[in-house]
Short mmCIF file of C-alpha atoms and ligand atoms in Angstrom, two decimals:
data_model
loop_
_atom_site.label_atom_id
_atom_site.label_comp_id
_atom_site.label_asym_id
_atom_site.label_seq_id
_atom_site.Cartn_x
_atom_site.Cartn_y
_atom_site.Cartn_z
CA MET A 1 91.93 87.43 98.94
CA LEU A 2 91.40 90.96 97.55
CA ILE A 3 91.37 91.15 93.76
CA VAL A 4 91.33 94.32 91.67
CA GLN A 5 90.02 93.66 88.17
CA LYS A 6 89.87 96.14 85.30
CA TYR A 7 87.72 95.76 82.19
CA GLY A 8 88.51 97.82 79.08
CA GLY A 9 86.08 99.46 76.66
CA THR A 10 85.60 96.53 74.27
CA SER A 11 85.09 94.19 77.23
CA VAL A 12 82.01 96.23 78.28
CA GLY A 13 81.07 97.36 74.76
CA SER A 14 77.46 96.09 74.73
CA PRO A 15 74.71 94.99 77.17
CA GLU A 16 75.69 91.37 76.49
CA ARG A 17 79.35 92.07 77.23
CA ILE A 18 78.43 93.88 80.45
CA ARG A 19 76.37 90.86 81.52
CA ALA A 20 79.28 88.54 80.70
CA VAL A 21 81.61 90.67 82.85
CA ALA A 22 79.04 90.65 85.67
CA ALA A 23 78.92 86.85 85.47
CA ARG A 24 82.72 86.62 85.71
CA VAL A 25 82.77 89.01 88.68
CA ALA A 26 80.01 86.97 90.33
CA ARG A 27 81.99 83.72 89.89
CA ALA A 28 85.02 85.27 91.57
CA ARG A 29 82.94 86.71 94.39
CA ARG A 30 81.25 83.35 94.99
CA ARG A 31 84.70 81.78 95.36
CA GLY A 32 84.96 84.00 98.44
CA ASP A 33 87.23 86.77 97.14
CA ASP A 34 86.72 90.49 97.77
CA LEU A 35 86.53 92.43 94.54
CA VAL A 36 87.17 95.95 93.35
CA VAL A 37 86.28 96.32 89.68
CA VAL A 38 87.55 99.23 87.61
CA VAL A 39 85.70 99.85 84.39
CA SER A 40 86.35 101.85 81.19
CA ALA A 41 83.73 103.62 79.11
CA MET A 42 81.73 101.35 76.78
CA GLY A 43 83.22 100.70 73.34
CA HIS A 44 84.10 103.90 71.51
CA THR A 45 82.25 106.22 73.91
CA THR A 46 85.34 108.29 74.76
CA ASP A 47 86.24 108.78 71.08
CA GLU A 48 82.66 109.76 70.33
CA LEU A 49 82.61 112.32 73.14
CA VAL A 50 85.89 113.81 71.86
CA THR A 51 84.40 114.05 68.35
CA LEU A 52 81.26 115.64 69.73
CA ALA A 53 83.29 118.27 71.58
CA GLY A 54 85.22 118.93 68.39
CA ARG A 55 82.02 119.52 66.46
CA VAL A 56 80.56 121.83 69.08
CA THR A 57 83.72 123.90 69.50
CA GLY A 58 85.22 123.72 66.02
CA HIS A 59 88.57 122.70 67.57
CA GLU A 60 90.48 119.73 66.23
CA ARG A 61 91.93 119.17 69.71
CA PRO A 62 89.24 120.49 72.08
CA GLN A 63 91.30 119.32 75.08
CA ASN A 64 93.72 122.19 74.44
CA ALA A 65 91.09 124.92 74.59
CA HIS A 66 88.65 123.38 77.07
CA ALA A 67 90.63 121.04 79.28
CA ARG A 68 88.42 121.35 82.38
CA GLU A 69 85.19 120.78 80.47
CA MET A 70 86.71 117.86 78.53
CA ASP A 71 87.33 116.16 81.87
CA MET A 72 83.73 116.79 82.93
CA LEU A 73 82.60 115.36 79.60
CA LEU A 74 84.84 112.31 79.31
CA THR A 75 84.40 111.08 82.89
CA ALA A 76 80.72 110.61 82.06
CA GLY A 77 81.65 107.63 79.86
CA GLU A 78 83.15 105.66 82.75
CA ARG A 79 80.33 106.74 85.04
CA ILE A 80 77.76 105.24 82.67
CA ALA A 81 79.68 101.96 82.36
CA SER A 82 80.20 101.62 86.11
CA ALA A 83 76.54 102.19 86.94
CA LEU A 84 75.42 99.68 84.28
CA LEU A 85 77.93 97.05 85.39
CA THR A 86 76.83 97.51 89.00
CA MET A 87 73.20 96.92 88.01
CA ALA A 88 74.19 93.77 86.11
CA ILE A 89 76.15 92.45 89.12
CA ARG A 90 73.20 93.16 91.42
CA GLU A 91 71.01 91.18 89.01
CA GLU A 92 73.39 88.27 89.63
CA GLY A 93 72.19 88.42 93.22
CA LEU A 94 75.25 90.10 94.71
CA GLU A 95 75.64 93.34 96.60
CA ALA A 96 77.51 95.91 94.52
CA ARG A 97 77.99 99.67 94.61
CA SER A 98 79.52 102.02 92.04
CA PHE A 99 81.83 104.96 92.77
CA THR A 100 83.21 107.76 90.66
CA GLY A 101 86.93 108.43 90.95
CA SER A 102 86.09 111.36 93.16
CA GLN A 103 83.90 109.25 95.48
CA ALA A 104 86.69 106.68 95.70
CA ALA A 105 88.92 109.61 96.74
CA ILE A 106 91.47 109.13 93.97
CA ILE A 107 93.29 112.42 94.52
CA THR A 108 95.25 113.83 91.59
CA ASP A 109 97.27 116.90 90.69
CA THR A 110 95.53 119.71 88.80
CA ARG A 111 96.61 118.91 85.21
CA HIS A 112 93.33 118.48 83.37
CA THR A 113 93.27 115.67 80.75
CA ALA A 114 96.67 114.36 81.94
CA ALA A 115 96.45 114.31 85.73
CA ARG A 116 98.70 112.19 87.91
CA ILE A 117 97.49 110.36 90.98
CA ARG A 118 98.87 111.83 94.21
CA GLU A 119 97.12 109.59 96.69
CA ILE A 120 94.16 107.22 97.00
CA ARG A 121 92.21 107.45 100.23
CA GLY A 122 89.59 104.91 99.18
CA ASP A 123 87.61 104.98 102.43
CA ARG A 124 84.27 104.42 100.76
CA VAL A 125 85.65 101.54 98.71
CA ARG A 126 87.04 99.91 101.86
CA GLN A 127 83.71 100.49 103.60
CA ALA A 128 81.80 98.84 100.73
CA LEU A 129 84.14 95.83 100.83
CA ALA A 130 83.71 95.56 104.60
CA GLU A 131 79.97 95.44 104.06
CA GLY A 132 80.36 92.55 101.62
CA CYS A 133 79.77 94.62 98.48
CA VAL A 134 81.62 94.39 95.21
CA ALA A 135 83.03 97.91 94.69
CA ILE A 136 82.88 99.20 91.11
CA VAL A 137 85.11 102.20 90.42
CA ALA A 138 84.84 104.37 87.30
CA GLY A 139 88.25 104.26 85.62
CA PHE A 140 90.54 106.97 84.25
CA GLN A 141 89.42 109.70 86.66
CA GLY A 142 89.98 111.37 89.97
CA VAL A 143 89.49 114.60 91.83
CA SER A 144 92.23 117.19 92.04
CA VAL A 145 93.69 118.74 95.16
CA GLU A 146 91.55 121.74 94.13
CA LYS A 147 88.40 119.59 94.06
CA GLU A 148 88.10 119.62 90.27
CA ILE A 149 87.23 116.50 88.29
CA THR A 150 90.29 115.25 86.38
CA THR A 151 91.20 112.46 83.94
CA LEU A 152 94.45 110.52 83.78
CA GLY A 153 95.02 110.64 80.00
CA ARG A 154 93.74 108.28 77.30
CA GLY A 155 93.98 104.65 78.34
CA GLY A 156 94.19 105.71 81.99
CA SER A 157 91.79 103.13 83.46
CA ASP A 158 94.74 100.71 83.68
CA THR A 159 96.40 103.26 85.93
CA SER A 160 93.29 103.57 88.14
CA ALA A 161 93.34 99.79 88.61
CA VAL A 162 97.03 99.39 89.41
CA ALA A 163 97.00 102.42 91.72
CA LEU A 164 93.96 101.02 93.56
CA ALA A 165 95.67 97.63 93.85
CA ALA A 166 98.71 99.35 95.38
CA ALA A 167 96.67 101.53 97.74
CA LEU A 168 94.41 98.70 98.92
CA LYS A 169 97.32 96.22 99.04
CA ALA A 170 95.39 93.83 96.82
CA ASP A 171 96.58 90.26 96.39
CA ARG A 172 95.98 90.29 92.64
CA CYS A 173 95.60 92.90 89.91
CA GLU A 174 94.01 91.65 86.70
CA ILE A 175 93.67 93.75 83.53
CA PHE A 176 91.01 92.21 81.28
CA THR A 177 91.17 93.29 77.66
CA ASP A 178 90.27 92.19 74.13
CA VAL A 179 93.42 90.16 73.42
CA ASP A 180 94.92 87.17 75.28
CA GLY A 181 97.72 89.11 76.99
CA VAL A 182 100.79 91.13 76.07
CA PHE A 183 102.07 89.87 72.73
CA THR A 184 105.56 90.01 71.24
CA ALA A 185 104.07 92.69 68.94
CA ASP A 186 100.60 94.10 68.33
CA PRO A 187 98.75 90.97 67.12
CA ARG A 188 96.64 93.15 64.82
CA ARG A 189 99.78 94.22 62.95
CA VAL A 190 102.00 91.15 63.18
CA PRO A 191 100.14 87.92 62.44
CA GLY A 192 102.76 85.58 63.98
CA ALA A 193 102.95 87.40 67.32
CA ARG A 194 102.58 85.26 70.46
CA VAL A 195 101.67 85.91 74.09
CA ILE A 196 104.61 86.72 76.38
CA ARG A 197 104.06 84.65 79.53
CA ARG A 198 106.16 86.78 81.86
CA ILE A 199 107.67 90.22 81.35
CA SER A 200 109.55 92.53 83.72
CA HIS A 201 108.12 95.90 84.71
CA PRO A 202 110.96 97.83 82.99
CA GLU A 203 110.50 95.97 79.70
CA MET A 204 106.73 96.46 79.82
CA LEU A 205 107.18 100.13 80.66
CA GLU A 206 109.45 100.57 77.65
CA MET A 207 106.93 98.79 75.40
CA ALA A 208 104.00 100.81 76.77
CA ALA A 209 105.84 104.10 76.44
CA SER A 210 106.78 103.13 72.87
CA GLY A 211 103.17 102.63 71.82
CA ALA A 212 102.05 99.13 72.91
CA GLN A 213 98.54 100.28 73.69
CA VAL A 214 97.65 97.22 75.77
CA MET A 215 98.92 98.85 79.00
CA HIS A 216 99.00 102.51 80.03
CA PRO A 217 102.64 103.45 80.78
CA ARG A 218 101.75 105.12 84.11
CA ALA A 219 100.08 101.91 85.26
CA VAL A 220 103.26 99.93 84.68
CA ASP A 221 105.34 102.60 86.38
CA ILE A 222 103.13 102.48 89.48
CA GLY A 223 103.26 98.67 89.38
CA ALA A 224 107.06 98.81 89.36
CA ARG A 225 107.31 101.35 92.16
CA PHE A 226 104.84 99.65 94.47
CA GLY A 227 105.69 96.06 93.58
CA VAL A 228 102.29 95.25 92.07
CA ASP A 229 102.30 92.18 89.83
CA ILE A 230 99.86 92.76 86.97
CA ARG A 231 98.18 90.03 84.95
CA VAL A 232 96.89 90.97 81.48
CA LEU A 233 94.30 88.59 80.04
CA SER A 234 91.30 88.32 77.75
CA SER A 235 87.78 88.97 78.98
CA PHE A 236 86.48 87.08 75.95
CA ILE A 237 87.61 83.64 77.12
CA ASP A 238 85.35 81.92 79.62
CA ASN A 239 88.15 80.35 81.58
CA ASP A 240 89.06 81.31 85.14
CA ASP A 241 92.57 79.80 85.03
CA PRO A 242 94.57 82.26 87.13
CA GLU A 243 97.77 81.51 85.18
CA ARG A 244 96.62 82.51 81.71
CA GLY A 245 97.66 85.67 79.88
CA THR A 246 100.78 87.65 80.74
CA LEU A 247 102.29 88.35 84.15
CA ILE A 248 104.07 91.70 84.48
CA THR A 249 106.34 91.26 87.47
CA SER A 250 109.57 92.35 89.09
CA SER A 251 110.93 88.88 89.76
CA LYS A 252 113.29 87.61 87.07
CA ALA A 253 112.60 83.93 87.74
CA GLY A 254 110.77 82.26 84.88
CA MET A 255 111.51 84.99 82.34
CA GLU A 256 112.32 83.75 78.86
CA GLU A 257 115.89 84.08 77.70
CA THR A 258 115.32 85.83 74.42
CA VAL A 259 117.26 88.56 72.65
CA LEU A 260 114.17 90.69 72.10
CA THR A 261 111.14 90.54 74.36
CA GLY A 262 108.74 92.65 72.33
CA LEU A 263 108.21 95.26 69.64
CA ALA A 264 106.10 98.40 69.82
CA SER A 265 105.44 101.18 67.37
CA GLN A 266 104.09 104.69 67.21
CA LYS A 267 103.07 106.73 64.20
CA GLY A 268 103.11 110.48 63.83
CA GLN A 269 106.76 111.47 64.18
CA SER A 270 108.55 114.25 62.31
CA LYS A 271 112.25 114.62 61.64
CA LEU A 272 113.79 118.07 61.21
CA VAL A 273 117.37 118.46 60.03
CA LEU A 274 119.13 121.78 60.39
CA ARG A 275 122.16 121.94 58.09
CA GLY A 276 125.26 124.08 58.33
CA MET A 277 125.08 124.73 62.07
CA PRO A 278 128.16 126.13 63.80
CA ALA A 279 129.79 123.21 65.63
CA GLY A 280 130.11 123.05 69.41
CA MET A 281 128.02 122.59 72.52
CA GLY A 282 126.88 126.23 72.62
CA PRO A 283 124.71 126.37 69.48
CA VAL A 284 123.27 122.89 70.05
CA SER A 285 122.29 123.67 73.60
CA GLU A 286 120.72 126.92 72.39
CA VAL A 287 118.56 124.93 69.96
CA MET A 288 117.50 122.50 72.69
CA ARG A 289 116.71 125.36 75.07
CA ALA A 290 114.62 127.18 72.46
CA LEU A 291 112.63 124.03 71.65
CA ALA A 292 112.03 123.41 75.35
CA SER A 293 110.80 126.97 75.93
CA ALA A 294 108.37 126.51 73.04
CA ASP A 295 107.09 123.40 74.90
CA VAL A 296 108.26 121.07 72.14
CA SER A 297 109.38 117.75 73.49
CA VAL A 298 112.25 116.26 71.51
CA ASP A 299 112.58 112.52 71.09
CA MET A 300 115.78 111.69 69.18
CA VAL A 301 118.75 114.03 68.72
CA ASN A 302 121.64 113.35 66.35
CA GLU A 303 124.59 115.37 65.18
CA ALA A 304 126.71 114.70 62.12
CA SER A 305 129.51 116.60 60.43
CA ASP A 306 128.42 118.76 57.51
CA GLY A 307 131.97 119.57 56.34
CA ASP A 308 133.72 122.96 56.75
CA GLY A 309 133.66 122.58 60.53
CA ARG A 310 129.87 122.78 60.51
CA ILE A 311 127.40 120.18 61.67
CA GLN A 312 123.90 119.05 60.83
CA LEU A 313 121.56 118.67 63.76
CA GLN A 314 118.69 116.23 63.53
CA VAL A 315 115.76 116.22 65.98
CA THR A 316 112.55 114.23 65.96
CA VAL A 317 109.30 115.50 67.45
CA ASP A 318 105.61 114.58 67.34
CA ASP A 319 103.93 115.56 64.05
CA GLY A 320 101.64 117.79 66.14
CA ASP A 321 104.66 119.81 67.34
CA ALA A 322 106.37 120.00 63.94
CA GLU A 323 105.03 123.43 63.08
CA LYS A 324 106.19 124.93 66.37
CA ALA A 325 109.57 123.24 66.00
CA ARG A 326 109.91 124.59 62.44
CA GLY A 327 109.28 128.15 63.66
CA VAL A 328 111.86 127.83 66.42
CA LEU A 329 114.50 126.27 64.16
CA ARG A 330 113.98 128.81 61.34
CA ASP A 331 114.49 131.70 63.78
CA LEU A 332 117.60 130.11 65.21
CA ALA A 333 118.98 129.24 61.80
CA GLN A 334 118.93 132.91 60.90
CA ARG A 335 120.50 134.01 64.16
CA LEU A 336 123.23 131.34 64.13
CA GLY A 337 123.93 131.70 60.43
CA ALA A 338 122.95 128.07 59.78
CA GLY A 339 121.79 126.66 56.45
CA GLU A 340 118.60 125.00 55.28
CA LEU A 341 116.01 123.15 57.26
CA GLU A 342 114.92 119.79 55.90
CA GLU A 343 111.74 118.11 57.11
CA ARG A 344 110.12 114.70 56.91
CA HIS A 345 106.72 113.97 58.41
CA GLY A 346 104.51 110.95 59.06
CA LEU A 347 107.31 108.73 60.30
CA ALA A 348 106.83 105.79 62.68
CA ARG A 349 109.07 104.81 65.61
CA ILE A 350 109.68 101.09 65.91
CA ALA A 351 111.00 100.08 69.33
CA MET A 352 112.76 96.76 69.89
CA VAL A 353 112.65 96.03 73.60
CA GLY A 354 114.51 93.44 75.65
CA THR A 355 116.94 93.15 78.53
CA GLY A 356 118.39 90.22 76.54
CA MET A 357 120.10 92.72 74.20
CA THR A 358 122.47 93.87 76.92
CA ASP A 359 126.07 92.83 76.16
CA ARG A 360 124.98 91.15 72.94
CA PRO A 361 126.54 92.85 69.95
CA GLY A 362 125.03 92.77 66.49
CA VAL A 363 121.35 93.19 67.34
CA TYR A 364 121.07 96.41 65.41
CA ALA A 365 123.06 94.97 62.50
CA ARG A 366 120.65 92.05 62.27
CA ALA A 367 117.58 94.27 62.45
CA TYR A 368 119.05 96.67 59.90
CA ARG A 369 119.65 93.86 57.43
CA ALA A 370 116.09 92.58 57.89
CA LEU A 371 114.73 96.08 57.25
CA PHE A 372 116.95 96.53 54.22
CA GLU A 373 115.78 93.20 52.76
CA ALA A 374 112.16 94.22 53.37
CA GLY A 375 112.76 97.47 51.48
CA VAL A 376 112.33 99.66 54.57
CA GLU A 377 114.54 102.72 54.84
CA VAL A 378 115.77 103.79 58.30
CA HIS A 379 115.66 107.54 58.99
CA GLY A 380 117.10 107.56 62.49
CA VAL A 381 118.14 105.37 65.41
CA SER A 382 118.27 105.81 69.15
CA THR A 383 119.11 103.40 71.94
CA SER A 384 118.48 102.99 75.64
CA ALA A 385 119.74 100.35 78.07
CA ILE A 386 116.94 97.97 77.07
CA SER A 387 115.78 99.15 73.67
CA ILE A 388 116.75 100.15 70.15
CA THR A 389 114.40 102.45 68.29
CA VAL A 390 114.41 103.05 64.55
CA LEU A 391 112.48 105.64 62.59
CA VAL A 392 110.83 104.51 59.35
CA ASP A 393 108.22 105.88 56.95
CA GLY A 394 104.72 105.55 58.43
CA ALA A 395 103.62 103.56 55.39
CA HIS A 396 106.24 100.92 56.27
CA GLU A 397 105.25 100.52 59.93
CA ASN A 398 103.79 97.03 59.57
CA ASP A 399 106.49 95.85 57.14
CA ALA A 400 109.18 96.94 59.60
CA LEU A 401 107.50 95.23 62.56
CA ARG A 402 107.00 92.01 60.63
CA ALA A 403 110.55 91.95 59.27
CA ILE A 404 112.13 92.39 62.70
CA HIS A 405 109.70 89.99 64.36
CA GLN A 406 110.58 87.32 61.84
CA CYS A 407 114.30 87.94 61.79
CA PHE A 408 114.54 87.41 65.56
CA HIS A 409 112.14 84.41 65.47
CA MET A 410 109.99 86.18 68.03
CA GLY A 411 106.94 84.10 67.20
CA GLU A 412 108.72 80.95 68.39
CA GLU A 413 109.27 79.73 71.93
CA ALA A 414 112.44 80.86 73.69
CA GLU A 415 114.60 77.75 73.09
CA THR A 416 114.07 77.84 69.32
CA GLN A 417 114.92 81.53 69.29
CA THR A 418 118.28 81.05 71.00
CA VAL A 419 119.25 78.28 68.59
CA ALA A 420 118.14 80.24 65.57
CA GLU A 421 120.27 83.16 66.66
CA ARG A 422 123.56 81.25 66.60
P1 ADP B 1 91.23 98.14 76.55
O1 ADP B 1 90.05 98.81 75.95
O2 ADP B 1 90.93 96.79 77.11
O3 ADP B 1 91.99 99.00 77.50
P2 ADP B 1 93.16 98.72 74.47
O4 ADP B 1 92.56 98.90 73.13
O5 ADP B 1 93.57 99.92 75.23
O6 ADP B 1 92.17 97.79 75.32
O7 ADP B 1 94.44 97.75 74.38
C1 ADP B 1 94.33 96.49 73.76
C2 ADP B 1 94.84 96.59 72.32
O8 ADP B 1 96.23 96.88 72.36
C3 ADP B 1 94.77 95.28 71.59
O9 ADP B 1 93.53 95.12 70.96
C4 ADP B 1 95.93 95.36 70.60
O10 ADP B 1 95.52 95.67 69.29
C5 ADP B 1 96.77 96.52 71.10
N1 ADP B 1 98.17 96.15 71.29
C6 ADP B 1 99.24 96.87 70.85
N2 ADP B 1 100.38 96.26 71.15
C7 ADP B 1 100.06 95.12 71.79
C8 ADP B 1 100.83 94.05 72.36
N3 ADP B 1 102.16 94.04 72.32
N4 ADP B 1 100.17 93.04 72.95
C9 ADP B 1 98.82 93.04 73.01
N5 ADP B 1 98.04 94.01 72.48
C10 ADP B 1 98.65 95.04 71.88
N1 LIG B 2 87.90 105.48 78.24
C1 LIG B 2 89.23 106.06 78.31
C2 LIG B 2 89.88 106.05 76.94
O1 LIG B 2 89.28 105.59 75.98
C3 LIG B 2 90.09 105.42 79.34
C4 LIG B 2 90.41 103.95 79.15
O2 LIG B 2 89.79 103.28 78.34
O3 LIG B 2 91.32 103.47 79.83
O4 LIG B 2 90.96 106.52 76.79
MG1 MG B 3 93.42 100.52 77.26
#
C-alpha cells in the first residue's frame, strides 16, 4: 500500500515532536507500506520569516513588493523540517531521503506566493520508493514552468500532500495536525464542537474556503477532482487506528443526516454602502467593473431601494482592499450623481455549511433568532447551494459561532440533532 502522510507545523514543532513523527513513520513502514511524507515548516517558522522580511524591507506585506524573494525565503522553512525529519527517520534504522518541491518536480504556474500546481512528475520520489526509501517532500512549494521557486500560499502543504497522493495514485492520504480531525466548528472557539466523522468534498471545500484553517481549500478541491479520500487526524495521539479522525470523501454513504455539517469564520471584512445610486443594471455593472479593474475582489453584493427610484448598493470586501474600494466608489459616486458612502470595518463572516439545508426552510430564521438572542447584530447575508453566510461585528465572532452551534445542537450526535430540530 502507498500512503502519503502530511505533518503540519505544530506536529514537527520541536526536536521531540520530529522524533515522535519519525517513530510513527517507522511504524507504518515496518508494517510494509510505502511512504511519502510531506512536511511543513517547524512551529511558527513561516510567520517568523515573514516578520523578518517585514523588518528588513519596512513593508507590512513584503510579499507584495518582493514576491520572488519571499518564495526563496519561505521555502527554506520546509526544507529545514524535511531534512531534520529525514535524519530522525534514518536514526530509526530506515532508509529515507528528502526532496524539495523542485526536486520532486512539483511543477507550478508562475504566480509567486500563490502558485497553482500544474503537474507533478515525481520521478525522483518514485525512484526513492522503488529503492525502499521513505520519501520526504518539503511541503507548500514547487518550481514554476520558468524554473523559479514558488510557494502555494499559506497553509499549502496540505495541497502538496493531496496533489502527490493524486499523482502517485496513493492508497491513502493522511493529514496529521494538532487537533483530532475536522470539527463542527473551530474547537478553539467553540468549546462544545465535536469531530465530524465523514464529510463530503464540497462541504469541506466550502468550510475551508470560509476560513476553517484545518484544510487548505486547494487541497480539498484537488481531492474532489481526482477522487482522493483525505483523512484528517491528530499527530499527538499515539494510536494507529486507521479509522480515527475525519474522512473527507466523495461517497455519500455513512454521512450524518444533519441540517448543518459545520461552521467556519473569517475576520477582516469591510462593508461599503453607496446610497442614492441611480437604479438599473447599468450603474451597478459599472461599479462592479470598476472594482474588478482595481483588482478588488467583492464577496457579497446587495441592492435595496433607497426611495425616489434610487437604490443603495452594498458590497463587502477584505479589510485590506477597503481603501482601494473606497477610492473607486467615491469616484463613481461623483460621476453617477450618487449620495454618501457608508463604511464598516473589522467584520467577520460566519459560514453555516451543510448539504442538509437543501429544501429545508427556516434555517436562516432559526440562526437569526439565535443571533438576536445572543445580542449579535447581522450586517449582511449571502447564500450558496450548501451554505448561508452572515456578516457580524468581529468582536462578536465567537458569540455568533457559539450561538448557532448550540441552536442547531451541532455538538450532539446526528440522531439527537434531528429530534431536537422538530
Ligand atoms: P497544521 O499546522 O497542522 O497545518 P493548522 O493550524 O493549519 O495546522 O490547522 C489546524 C487548526 O485549524 C486547528 O488547531 C484549529 O484551531 C483550526 N481549525 C479551524 N477550524 C477548524 C475545524 N472546523 N476543525 C478543526 N480545526 C479547525
Ligand atoms: N509553512 C507554511 C505556512 O505556515 C505552509 C503550511 O504550513 O502548510 O503557511
Ligand atoms: Mg495548515
